[in-house]
Coordinates of C-alpha atoms and ligand atoms in Angstrom, one line a residue:
Chain A
M1355 CA 13.6 34.0 55.3
L1356 CA 15.7 31.7 57.0
T1357 CA 18.9 33.2 58.7
N1358 CA 21.1 32.5 61.2
M1359 CA 21.1 32.2 65.3
A1360 CA 24.8 31.3 67.0
T1361 CA 23.7 31.1 69.7
N1362 CA 20.7 29.3 70.9
L1363 CA 21.6 26.4 68.2
P1364 CA 19.7 23.4 67.7
Q1365 CA 23.2 21.5 67.1
D1366 CA 21.4 17.7 67.1
E1367 CA 18.0 19.2 64.3
L1368 CA 21.5 20.5 62.3
R1369 CA 22.6 17.8 62.2
A1370 CA 19.9 16.0 61.5
H1371 CA 19.5 17.8 58.2
A1372 CA 23.3 16.6 57.5
Q1373 CA 22.7 13.1 57.8
A1374 CA 19.6 13.1 55.7
I1375 CA 21.7 14.9 52.8
R1376 CA 24.9 12.6 53.4
I1377 CA 22.2 9.6 52.1
D1378 CA 20.6 11.2 50.1
I1379 CA 24.7 12.5 48.1
I1380 CA 25.0 8.0 48.9
K1381 CA 21.8 7.3 46.4
M1382 CA 22.5 10.2 44.0
L1383 CA 25.9 8.8 43.2
N1384 CA 25.0 5.6 43.9
Q1385 CA 22.6 6.2 41.0
A1386 CA 24.3 8.4 38.6
G1387 CA 27.2 6.2 38.5
S1388 CA 29.8 9.0 38.8
G1389 CA 30.7 12.2 40.7
H1390 CA 32.6 12.9 43.5
A1391 CA 32.2 11.1 47.7
G1392 CA 34.7 12.4 48.9
G1393 CA 34.6 15.9 49.3
S1394 CA 30.9 15.3 49.1
L1395 CA 30.5 14.4 52.2
G1396 CA 32.3 15.6 54.1
M1397 CA 31.0 19.4 53.2
A1398 CA 27.7 18.5 54.2
D1399 CA 28.4 19.8 57.8
I1400 CA 28.9 23.5 55.8
F1401 CA 26.3 23.5 53.2
T1402 CA 23.8 22.8 56.2
A1403 CA 24.8 25.7 58.3
L1404 CA 25.4 27.6 54.9
Y1405 CA 21.6 26.4 54.0
F1406 CA 19.9 26.3 57.3
R1407 CA 22.0 29.0 59.8
V1408 CA 23.8 31.1 57.6
M1409 CA 22.4 32.6 54.5
H1410 CA 20.2 34.6 53.5
H1411 CA 17.5 33.4 51.0
E1412 CA 13.9 32.4 49.8
P1413 CA 14.6 28.9 48.8
E1414 CA 10.5 29.7 47.3
N1415 CA 12.1 32.8 45.6
P1416 CA 15.4 32.6 44.7
L1417 CA 16.7 34.9 42.4
W1418 CA 15.6 38.1 45.8
E1419 CA 17.6 40.5 45.6
D1420 CA 18.7 40.9 48.9
R1421 CA 20.1 37.5 49.3
D1422 CA 23.6 36.1 50.2
R1423 CA 25.2 34.6 47.2
L1424 CA 27.3 31.4 47.1
F1425 CA 30.2 30.8 45.2
L1426 CA 31.2 27.0 44.2
S1427 CA 34.4 26.7 43.0
N1428 CA 35.2 23.4 43.4
G1429 CA 32.5 22.7 41.1
H1430 CA 32.8 18.5 41.8
I1431 CA 31.2 18.6 45.0
V1432 CA 28.0 20.0 43.8
P1433 CA 25.6 16.8 44.7
V1434 CA 26.4 18.5 48.8
R1435 CA 24.7 21.5 47.1
Y1436 CA 22.5 19.4 44.9
A1437 CA 21.1 17.9 48.4
A1438 CA 21.3 20.3 50.3
M1439 CA 19.0 22.4 48.0
A1440 CA 16.4 20.3 47.8
H1441 CA 15.8 19.8 50.8
A1442 CA 16.3 23.2 52.0
G1443 CA 12.9 24.4 49.3
Y1444 CA 14.5 25.0 46.0
F1445 CA 13.2 21.4 44.3
P1446 CA 12.0 18.0 45.3
I1447 CA 14.2 16.1 46.9
S1448 CA 12.7 14.0 44.1
A1449 CA 14.9 15.9 41.8
L1450 CA 18.3 14.4 42.8
K1451 CA 17.9 11.5 40.9
T1452 CA 18.7 13.1 37.8
L1453 CA 22.1 14.1 38.6
R1454 CA 24.4 13.6 35.5
K1455 CA 21.5 12.4 33.5
L1456 CA 20.5 13.5 29.9
D1457 CA 18.8 16.7 30.1
S1458 CA 19.1 17.1 33.7
D1459 CA 19.6 20.5 34.8
L1460 CA 21.9 19.1 37.7
Q1461 CA 25.0 18.8 35.2
G1462 CA 28.5 16.6 36.6
H1463 CA 29.2 19.9 37.5
P1464 CA 27.2 22.8 38.4
E1465 CA 25.5 25.1 35.6
R1466 CA 24.0 28.8 36.7
V1467 CA 22.0 28.6 32.8
R1468 CA 20.6 25.4 34.2
M1469 CA 20.4 26.0 37.3
P1470 CA 20.6 30.2 38.6
A1471 CA 20.3 29.5 42.1
L1472 CA 23.8 28.4 41.8
E1473 CA 25.2 31.5 40.9
T1474 CA 27.8 30.5 39.1
T1475 CA 29.4 28.3 36.3
S1476 CA 32.4 26.6 37.8
G1477 CA 34.3 22.5 37.4
P1478 CA 37.5 23.9 36.2
L1479 CA 39.7 24.8 39.7
G1480 CA 40.4 27.9 40.7
S1481 CA 38.0 30.2 39.1
G1482 CA 35.1 30.6 41.8
L1483 CA 36.9 33.1 44.2
G1484 CA 37.9 35.2 41.2
Q1485 CA 34.5 35.4 40.9
A1486 CA 33.3 36.2 44.1
A1487 CA 36.0 38.8 44.2
G1488 CA 34.1 40.3 41.4
Y1489 CA 30.7 40.1 42.1
A1490 CA 31.1 40.8 45.9
Y1491 CA 33.6 44.4 45.0
A1492 CA 30.0 45.3 42.1
A1493 CA 27.6 45.1 44.5
R1494 CA 29.9 47.4 47.5
M1495 CA 29.4 50.1 44.5
D1496 CA 26.5 50.1 44.6
N1497 CA 25.9 49.6 48.1
R1498 CA 24.5 46.6 48.7
R1499 CA 24.4 44.7 51.8
F1500 CA 23.9 41.5 50.8
R1501 CA 26.7 38.9 52.2
V1502 CA 28.9 36.8 49.9
Y1503 CA 30.5 33.6 50.4
C1504 CA 32.7 31.6 48.5
V1505 CA 33.7 27.9 49.0
T1506 CA 36.6 26.0 47.6
S1507 CA 38.9 23.3 48.3
D1508 CA 42.4 22.7 49.5
G1509 CA 43.9 21.7 46.6
E1510 CA 42.3 24.6 44.8
H1511 CA 44.8 25.9 45.9
N1512 CA 47.9 25.2 43.7
E1513 CA 46.4 26.9 41.1
G1514 CA 48.2 31.0 40.3
N1515 CA 44.9 32.2 40.2
H1516 CA 43.5 31.6 43.1
W1517 CA 46.0 33.6 44.9
E1518 CA 45.9 35.9 42.5
A1519 CA 42.0 36.9 43.7
V1520 CA 43.4 35.8 47.5
M1521 CA 45.0 39.9 46.4
F1522 CA 42.5 41.0 44.8
A1523 CA 40.2 41.1 48.0
A1524 CA 42.9 42.1 50.5
K1525 CA 43.9 45.1 48.5
Y1526 CA 39.9 46.0 47.7
K1527 CA 39.1 45.4 51.5
L1528 CA 36.6 43.1 50.8
S1529 CA 35.4 42.5 54.3
H1530 CA 31.5 41.7 53.0
L1531 CA 33.5 38.4 51.1
T1532 CA 33.8 35.3 53.9
L1533 CA 36.3 32.3 52.2
F1534 CA 35.6 28.6 53.1
I1535 CA 37.9 26.1 52.3
D1536 CA 37.7 22.7 52.3
R1537 CA 41.0 21.3 54.1
N1538 CA 40.5 17.9 54.2
N1539 CA 44.1 16.8 53.3
I1540 CA 43.5 14.8 49.4
Q1541 CA 43.1 15.2 46.2
I1542 CA 43.0 12.9 43.0
D1543 CA 46.7 11.5 43.0
G1544 CA 47.1 11.7 46.8
F1545 CA 47.2 13.9 50.2
T1546 CA 47.9 17.3 49.3
N1547 CA 51.1 17.4 51.4
D1548 CA 52.0 15.3 49.1
V1549 CA 50.6 16.2 45.8
M1550 CA 51.8 19.9 46.6
P1551 CA 52.1 20.5 50.5
L1552 CA 50.1 24.0 51.2
E1553 CA 51.3 24.6 54.8
P1554 CA 51.2 26.4 56.7
L1555 CA 48.3 27.8 55.1
S1556 CA 46.6 30.0 57.4
E1557 CA 50.2 32.0 57.5
K1558 CA 50.3 32.0 53.7
Y1559 CA 46.4 34.4 54.0
K1560 CA 47.7 35.9 57.3
A1561 CA 50.7 37.1 55.0
F1562 CA 48.1 37.9 52.5
N1563 CA 46.5 40.4 54.7
W1564 CA 43.6 38.5 55.6
N1565 CA 41.2 37.4 58.7
V1566 CA 42.0 34.3 59.4
I1567 CA 39.4 30.9 62.0
Q1568 CA 40.4 28.0 61.5
I1569 CA 38.0 25.7 62.4
D1570 CA 36.8 22.1 62.4
G1571 CA 34.0 21.7 60.0
H1572 CA 32.0 18.7 61.6
D1573 CA 31.4 21.9 64.6
F1574 CA 28.4 23.4 63.7
Y1575 CA 29.4 25.8 67.1
Q1576 CA 32.8 26.1 65.4
I1577 CA 31.8 27.1 61.3
L1578 CA 28.3 29.6 62.9
S1579 CA 30.7 31.6 65.0
A1580 CA 33.6 31.5 62.3
V1581 CA 30.9 33.0 60.2
E1582 CA 29.3 35.5 63.5
Q1583 CA 33.8 36.9 64.1
A1584 CA 33.7 37.5 60.2
R1585 CA 30.8 39.6 59.8
S1586 CA 32.1 41.9 62.6
E1587 CA 35.2 42.1 60.8
Y1588 CA 35.2 45.2 58.7
Q1589 CA 39.0 45.5 57.1
R1590 CA 38.7 42.3 55.7
P1591 CA 38.6 39.6 54.1
T1592 CA 37.6 36.6 56.1
V1593 CA 38.9 32.4 55.0
I1594 CA 37.3 29.9 58.1
I1595 CA 39.9 27.2 57.0
A1596 CA 37.5 23.7 58.1
K1597 CA 38.9 20.9 59.0
T1598 CA 36.8 18.6 57.6
I1599 CA 36.9 14.8 56.4
P1600 CA 36.6 14.0 53.6
G1601 CA 33.8 10.7 53.3
K1602 CA 32.9 12.2 56.3
G1603 CA 30.1 9.8 57.7
V1604 CA 31.0 6.3 55.6
S1605 CA 33.7 4.8 57.5
F1606 CA 35.4 3.2 54.6
M1607 CA 35.3 6.5 52.9
E1608 CA 36.1 8.1 55.2
N1609 CA 39.9 10.2 54.7
K1610 CA 40.9 7.6 51.4
F1611 CA 41.8 10.2 48.7
E1612 CA 41.0 6.7 46.5
W1613 CA 37.4 8.3 46.8
H1614 CA 38.2 11.7 45.9
G1615 CA 36.4 10.6 42.0
K1616 CA 34.4 7.8 43.3
V1617 CA 30.9 6.8 44.0
P1618 CA 29.4 3.7 45.7
N1619 CA 28.2 0.1 44.2
D1620 CA 24.9 -0.8 44.9
E1621 CA 26.4 -2.9 47.8
E1622 CA 28.5 0.0 49.3
A1623 CA 25.8 2.7 48.6
K1624 CA 23.6 -0.1 51.1
R1625 CA 26.2 0.1 53.8
A1626 CA 27.2 3.5 53.5
I1627 CA 22.9 4.3 54.5
K1628 CA 23.1 2.3 57.0
E1629 CA 25.6 4.0 58.5
L1630 CA 24.6 6.9 58.4
Q1631 CA 21.8 6.1 59.3
K1632 CA 22.5 4.3 62.7
N1633 CA 24.2 8.0 63.5
A1634 CA 21.5 10.2 62.1
Chain B
M134 CA 35.2 -1.1 0.7
L135 CA 38.4 -1.0 2.6
N136 CA 41.8 0.2 1.3
K137 CA 44.6 -2.5 1.0
T138 CA 47.4 -0.4 1.6
A139 CA 46.2 0.7 5.1
H140 CA 46.0 -3.2 7.0
V141 CA 42.4 -2.3 8.6
S142 CA 41.3 -5.7 11.8
E143 CA 40.0 -8.4 10.3
A144 CA 37.3 -8.1 12.7
M145 CA 36.3 -4.1 11.3
F146 CA 33.0 -4.5 10.9
S147 CA 31.9 -7.6 13.2
K148 CA 30.1 -7.2 16.6
K149 CA 33.8 -9.0 17.4
I150 CA 35.6 -5.9 17.2
E151 CA 37.3 -5.1 20.7
S152 CA 36.9 -1.6 21.9
V153 CA 39.5 -0.2 23.9
P154 CA 39.9 3.3 25.3
V155 CA 41.7 6.3 23.3
R156 CA 43.0 6.7 26.1
D157 CA 44.9 3.5 27.2
G158 CA 46.5 3.7 24.3
F159 CA 48.1 6.7 24.7
G160 CA 49.6 5.9 28.4
E161 CA 50.7 2.4 26.7
G162 CA 53.0 4.4 24.0
M163 CA 54.1 6.6 26.3
V164 CA 55.6 3.9 28.7
R165 CA 57.1 2.1 25.8
L166 CA 58.3 5.3 24.6
G167 CA 60.2 5.8 28.8
R168 CA 62.1 2.6 28.0
E169 CA 62.6 4.2 24.5
N170 CA 64.0 7.8 25.6
P171 CA 65.9 8.4 28.4
L172 CA 65.3 13.2 27.8
V173 CA 61.9 12.1 28.4
V174 CA 59.6 12.9 30.9
A175 CA 56.4 13.1 32.3
L176 CA 54.1 15.5 33.8
T177 CA 50.5 15.9 35.5
A178 CA 48.3 18.6 37.2
D179 CA 46.5 16.3 39.8
L180 CA 45.9 13.2 37.1
K181 CA 47.4 10.5 37.4
E182 CA 45.3 7.8 36.5
S183 CA 42.8 9.5 34.2
T184 CA 45.2 11.1 31.8
R185 CA 46.7 7.4 32.0
I186 CA 50.1 8.3 32.5
H187 CA 50.2 6.3 36.1
R188 CA 52.3 3.9 34.3
F189 CA 54.8 5.8 33.4
A190 CA 54.7 6.9 36.8
A191 CA 55.3 3.8 37.8
E192 CA 58.5 3.1 36.1
F193 CA 60.0 5.8 35.9
P194 CA 59.6 7.8 39.0
D195 CA 63.2 10.0 38.8
R196 CA 61.5 10.8 35.6
F197 CA 57.5 11.6 36.8
I198 CA 56.7 15.3 37.9
E199 CA 53.7 15.9 39.3
C200 CA 52.4 19.4 40.0
G201 CA 49.5 19.6 41.8
V202 CA 46.5 21.2 40.1
S203 CA 48.1 23.9 37.9
E204 CA 47.8 23.5 34.3
Q205 CA 50.0 26.5 33.9
G206 CA 52.4 26.9 36.1
M207 CA 53.4 22.2 34.5
I208 CA 53.3 23.7 30.8
T209 CA 55.6 26.5 31.8
V210 CA 57.4 24.0 34.0
A211 CA 57.5 22.0 30.7
S212 CA 58.9 24.5 28.5
G213 CA 61.5 25.1 31.3
L214 CA 62.5 20.9 30.8
A215 CA 62.2 21.5 26.6
N216 CA 64.3 24.0 27.0
Y217 CA 66.9 22.9 29.2
G218 CA 67.0 19.2 26.3
K219 CA 64.5 17.1 28.2
I220 CA 60.5 15.9 25.7
P221 CA 58.5 17.0 28.3
F222 CA 55.0 15.6 28.0
A223 CA 52.4 17.6 29.9
C224 CA 49.7 15.3 30.4
S225 CA 46.1 16.1 31.3
F226 CA 42.9 17.7 30.5
A227 CA 42.0 19.6 26.7
A228 CA 39.5 22.1 29.2
F229 CA 42.8 22.9 30.9
S230 CA 45.2 21.7 29.2
P231 CA 45.6 23.4 26.7
G232 CA 42.2 24.8 27.9
R233 CA 43.4 27.3 30.4
N234 CA 47.4 27.7 30.0
W235 CA 46.6 29.0 26.1
E236 CA 49.0 32.4 26.8
Q237 CA 52.0 29.9 28.1
I238 CA 52.2 27.8 25.6
R239 CA 51.5 30.3 22.0
T240 CA 54.3 32.7 24.0
T241 CA 57.0 30.0 26.3
I242 CA 56.3 27.3 24.2
C243 CA 55.1 28.4 20.0
L244 CA 57.5 31.9 20.0
N245 CA 59.7 29.9 22.0
D246 CA 60.0 27.4 19.6
V247 CA 60.7 24.2 22.1
P248 CA 60.1 20.6 21.4
V249 CA 56.8 20.5 24.6
K250 CA 54.7 17.2 23.9
I251 CA 50.3 18.4 25.2
A252 CA 48.7 15.4 25.9
G253 CA 44.7 16.6 26.4
L254 CA 43.1 13.5 27.2
F255 CA 39.3 14.1 27.9
V256 CA 38.1 15.1 24.5
G257 CA 34.7 16.4 23.3
V258 CA 31.8 14.9 23.5
T259 CA 31.8 11.3 25.0
V260 CA 33.9 12.1 28.5
G261 CA 29.9 11.6 29.4
A262 CA 28.4 12.6 32.9
D263 CA 31.5 15.6 34.2
G264 CA 29.2 17.8 31.7
A265 CA 30.0 21.1 29.1
T266 CA 32.8 22.2 31.9
H267 CA 35.0 18.8 31.3
Q268 CA 33.9 18.1 27.1
M269 CA 36.9 20.1 25.8
L270 CA 35.3 20.7 21.9
E271 CA 37.3 24.1 21.2
D272 CA 41.0 22.3 21.2
I273 CA 41.8 21.9 17.5
S274 CA 40.1 25.6 16.8
L275 CA 43.7 27.0 19.7
M276 CA 45.6 25.1 18.9
R277 CA 46.2 24.8 15.3
S278 CA 45.6 28.4 15.0
L279 CA 49.4 28.8 16.9
P280 CA 53.0 28.5 14.8
N281 CA 55.0 26.2 15.0
M282 CA 52.4 24.0 16.9
I283 CA 51.5 20.1 15.3
V284 CA 48.5 19.3 15.8
V285 CA 47.7 15.9 15.9
A286 CA 44.3 13.4 17.3
P287 CA 44.5 9.8 16.9
S288 CA 41.2 7.6 16.3
D289 CA 42.0 4.2 18.2
A290 CA 44.0 3.1 20.8
I291 CA 46.8 1.4 18.7
E292 CA 47.0 4.7 16.9
A293 CA 47.7 7.0 19.5
R294 CA 50.3 4.8 20.7
K295 CA 51.8 5.4 18.0
A296 CA 51.3 8.9 17.5
V297 CA 53.1 9.0 20.8
I298 CA 56.1 7.4 20.0
A299 CA 56.0 10.2 16.5
A300 CA 55.0 12.7 18.6
A301 CA 59.0 13.0 20.2
S302 CA 60.6 12.0 17.3
I303 CA 60.1 15.4 16.6
N304 CA 61.6 18.4 17.4
K305 CA 58.6 20.7 17.5
P306 CA 55.6 21.3 19.3
V307 CA 53.5 19.1 19.6
Y308 CA 50.0 18.7 20.9
L309 CA 47.9 15.2 21.0
R310 CA 44.4 15.5 21.3
I311 CA 42.8 11.9 23.3
P312 CA 39.4 10.4 24.1
R313 CA 38.9 9.2 27.0
V314 CA 35.9 7.9 25.5
E315 CA 36.0 3.6 24.3
S316 CA 35.8 2.8 20.5
P317 CA 36.6 0.8 18.0
V318 CA 40.5 -0.5 17.7
Y319 CA 40.1 -0.5 13.4
T320 CA 43.4 -0.4 13.2
T321 CA 46.6 -2.1 13.6
E322 CA 50.2 -2.8 13.7
E323 CA 50.5 -2.0 10.2
T324 CA 48.3 -0.1 9.7
P325 CA 50.6 3.3 7.7
F326 CA 51.1 5.7 10.6
E327 CA 53.3 9.1 10.0
I328 CA 52.7 12.7 11.2
G329 CA 51.1 14.9 8.3
K330 CA 49.4 11.9 6.2
A331 CA 46.0 11.2 6.1
V332 CA 45.6 6.9 5.7
T333 CA 43.3 6.9 3.3
I334 CA 40.8 4.0 5.0
W335 CA 38.1 3.3 2.4
E336 CA 37.9 3.7 -1.3
E337 CA 35.3 2.9 -3.3
K338 CA 35.5 3.4 -8.1
N339 CA 33.1 6.4 -9.0
P340 CA 32.7 7.8 -5.8
Q341 CA 30.5 10.3 -5.2
V342 CA 31.5 11.7 -1.5
T343 CA 35.0 12.3 0.3
I344 CA 34.4 12.0 4.1
I345 CA 37.1 13.7 6.3
A346 CA 37.0 12.7 9.7
H347 CA 39.9 12.5 12.6
G348 CA 39.1 11.0 16.6
V349 CA 37.2 8.3 17.2
M350 CA 34.2 10.5 14.6
V351 CA 36.6 7.4 12.5
Y352 CA 35.1 5.3 12.7
E353 CA 31.2 6.2 12.5
S354 CA 32.7 7.3 9.0
L355 CA 33.9 3.6 8.3
L356 CA 29.7 2.7 8.9
A357 CA 28.4 5.5 6.7
A358 CA 30.3 4.5 4.4
R359 CA 29.5 1.1 4.6
E360 CA 25.6 2.3 4.9
L361 CA 25.3 4.0 1.7
S362 CA 27.4 2.0 -0.1
K363 CA 24.4 -0.3 0.0
K364 CA 22.9 2.1 -0.9
G365 CA 24.8 2.5 -4.1
I366 CA 27.4 5.4 -3.5
M367 CA 29.8 5.7 -3.0
S368 CA 32.7 7.1 -1.2
I369 CA 36.2 7.5 -0.1
V370 CA 37.1 8.0 3.9
I371 CA 40.1 9.1 5.1
N372 CA 41.5 9.7 8.7
C373 CA 42.9 12.9 9.2
H374 CA 45.0 12.0 12.3
T375 CA 46.5 15.6 11.8
I376 CA 45.7 18.5 11.3
K377 CA 48.6 20.0 11.5
P378 CA 50.6 20.7 9.3
L379 CA 47.1 19.6 7.5
D380 CA 48.1 16.6 3.6
D381 CA 47.0 19.1 0.8
Q382 CA 48.1 16.6 -1.3
A383 CA 45.6 13.6 0.1
I384 CA 42.8 16.0 0.1
I385 CA 43.2 18.2 -2.7
H386 CA 43.6 14.9 -4.5
A387 CA 39.8 13.3 -2.8
A388 CA 38.0 16.8 -3.3
K389 CA 39.2 16.2 -7.5
L390 CA 38.2 12.7 -7.7
T391 CA 34.2 13.9 -6.2
D392 CA 33.4 18.1 -6.0
A393 CA 31.7 16.9 -2.6
V394 CA 33.1 16.7 1.0
V395 CA 31.8 15.8 4.3
V396 CA 34.4 17.1 7.7
A397 CA 33.3 14.7 10.4
E398 CA 34.8 15.2 13.8
E399 CA 34.0 15.6 18.0
H400 CA 34.4 19.6 17.1
Q401 CA 33.0 23.1 17.5
Q402 CA 31.6 22.6 13.6
S403 CA 33.9 26.3 13.3
G404 CA 37.5 26.8 14.0
G405 CA 38.5 23.1 13.3
L406 CA 39.4 19.5 10.6
G407 CA 36.1 21.6 9.1
G408 CA 37.7 25.2 9.4
A409 CA 40.7 23.8 8.1
I410 CA 39.7 21.8 5.5
S411 CA 37.3 25.1 4.3
E412 CA 40.4 26.9 4.4
L413 CA 42.2 24.7 1.9
L414 CA 39.6 23.9 -0.3
G415 CA 38.9 27.4 -0.8
Q416 CA 41.4 28.7 -2.1
Q417 CA 42.9 25.6 -4.5
Y418 CA 40.0 23.3 -5.2
P419 CA 36.6 24.8 -4.3
A420 CA 33.9 21.8 -3.2
Y421 CA 31.2 20.9 -2.0
I422 CA 31.4 20.8 1.8
E423 CA 29.4 19.8 4.4
I424 CA 31.2 19.9 8.4
V425 CA 29.6 17.3 11.0
G426 CA 30.4 19.2 14.4
V427 CA 29.1 20.3 17.9
A428 CA 27.4 22.8 16.2
D429 CA 27.7 26.7 18.4
S430 CA 27.1 25.4 21.7
F431 CA 28.0 23.5 24.3
G432 CA 27.7 19.8 25.5
Q433 CA 26.0 18.2 29.2
S434 CA 25.8 15.4 31.0
G435 CA 24.6 12.2 30.1
K436 CA 26.1 8.9 28.7
P437 CA 29.0 9.0 25.5
K438 CA 26.2 7.6 23.2
E439 CA 24.0 9.7 24.2
L440 CA 25.8 13.1 23.6
L441 CA 26.9 11.2 20.4
E442 CA 23.7 11.1 18.9
R443 CA 21.8 14.2 20.6
Y444 CA 25.5 16.8 18.6
G445 CA 24.1 15.2 15.4
L446 CA 28.1 13.3 16.3
T447 CA 26.7 9.2 14.5
A448 CA 27.5 7.3 11.3
E449 CA 24.0 8.3 10.2
H450 CA 24.5 11.7 10.8
I451 CA 27.4 11.6 8.1
A452 CA 25.7 9.9 5.6
Q453 CA 23.3 12.1 5.8
A454 CA 25.4 15.0 5.1
A455 CA 26.8 13.2 2.7
R456 CA 23.4 12.9 0.8
R457 CA 22.8 16.8 1.5
V458 CA 26.1 17.8 0.2
I459 CA 26.2 15.2 -2.8
K460 CA 22.1 16.8 -3.3
R461 CA 24.8 20.6 -3.7
K462 CA 26.6 19.2 -5.4
N463 CA 24.0 17.8 -8.8
S464 CA 21.7 20.5 -7.5
Ligands
TPP575 C1 41.8 23.2 36.3 C2 41.4 22.0 36.8 N1 42.2 21.5 37.1 C3 42.2 20.1 36.7 C4 40.5 19.8 37.9 C5 40.2 18.1 38.6 N2 40.8 18.1 39.3 C6 38.8 18.5 39.7 S1 38.6 17.4 41.2 C7 40.4 17.5 41.7 C8 41.4 17.6 43.2 C9 40.9 19.3 43.1 O1 41.7 18.8 44.6 P1 40.5 18.8 45.8 O2 39.1 19.3 45.5 O3 41.1 19.3 47.1 O4 39.4 17.1 45.9 P2 38.7 16.9 46.7 O5 39.0 17.0 48.0 O6 37.5 17.5 46.9 O7 38.9 15.0 47.2 C10 40.9 17.8 40.0 C11 42.6 18.0 40.1 C12 39.9 20.4 37.2 N3 38.6 20.2 37.4 N4 40.3 21.7 37.1
MG576 MG1 41.0 18.2 49.6

């Protein structure tokens, strides 16, 4: 069983996992020929933290009933989840190359029916938090002890469905629910501030009665401390607004919205992997 | 035999026939329409390039509205624009619009009867690697059950362009179903296109079966007809680009000639054109029917061609269905 500890954390070890996961993301997207590079790379540190420190889970027993649940709302970044799961031992790393191929369990957008450990099916944006809130509500009805995590993107915050769930979670004081926001400032058509401004985002959540924590989403200490803080909150759901760099680790992809839904060609993949290896 | 009055491409069955993404025709139609009609406004929900509305946006920035990822918001805003007197085209992926915002379409566009044009791009399994969540297979069913809604599903890029222009000219809500995939451009400028009028593309003497299709399945149907003809099975192929209102007359006429009908579509077998034709013929001229469509399942990731094969949506499957329906008729 993997457990967490914000203190004494082996930052180097986590960083090494994250870089290895990034390299696999590049490889799998290159092989698939389509998919979403920006958000997947940007969330590699948070997924590393979730799968290697934060969540109570058993990769060899994926449906262990007391596991923490992780709902990925912005399903298009599922390559980072597949890669993190493979590195954590859910399935062989070699399976990653089947991403987006016919009959693969690694669908372009996550499908629970094909891979139950994904907890749900997503891709259409804005519906993850509602599901996570429903799950958390049900768990509390039965006095279950596990925590529910949900990962969303900033672009998804354009969807009304998301804000309906924000109100629901606050009304029912779902303090065992923790929401991560991938605040990378990009979506498909451009920078979030141009497509649909969200700021002041943390004030919005505060006004909706959430416990709000802002962090640098590439700093493991901050990620793990924020999770600890969420665990000691007993009245409100917690949102961790994580500032991230889309395309993180590959200089020619970083902060470019054009890389939202693009994948590296062979030459770009080679360059990207070289750069990631150098900084591993 | 190709019907001369359909004026289809001379390259019809040759390898030289050009393939173009159907959505490109949509994008081009929007630019032409923008130049013709200053009332036309385009909206998108964070899918400017994927819906091919980016050229319109560049040429008419004052008539382009970026709504962010908010299909319900976008469609109600479009309703307001149309209510005021504009001609809004709301462009997104079909799974999200009309998939996600159906009730808003029902009440604020159809019951309210304002002429919003809804462009649903990314339809059918030919969406490909994005997988089931993005492969819309239920949109015709959702849209054709709505009073006041007109449903058009073009079969190639040229027809998609014509459909855009035609949609703007009617003062009614219209749903345009636009495939993403590259498909052979078999129609020409001269091919007739009128909303509500089915086009007979292939017509032989003493036909034994009528094949009716929309979208990328029309070309597959033509390939099937040619193969059947080589084996001595004569047929009629109808491009039924308008699913609502259905061209009752053309369909009943063809059904009377053949008593056997195959409907081919990239949609669930239930609720689509197959459903519409079954309802029509069941009530007015019962005939033998086979529906070539997705059999009550979701798609998955893969290449468009692989998926058409996997879900039984190729010329070969259409030809088999034609043989089956003829056999049933004759037994
Ligand atoms: C309901 C819905 N509408 C539209 C889309 C198409 N879409 C996929 S990702 C995306 C951009 C969302 O922004 P964000 O998640 O912040 O992108 P990222 O930061 O990962 O690049 C859009 C509009 C979708 N998947 N679901
Ligand atoms: Mg983003």
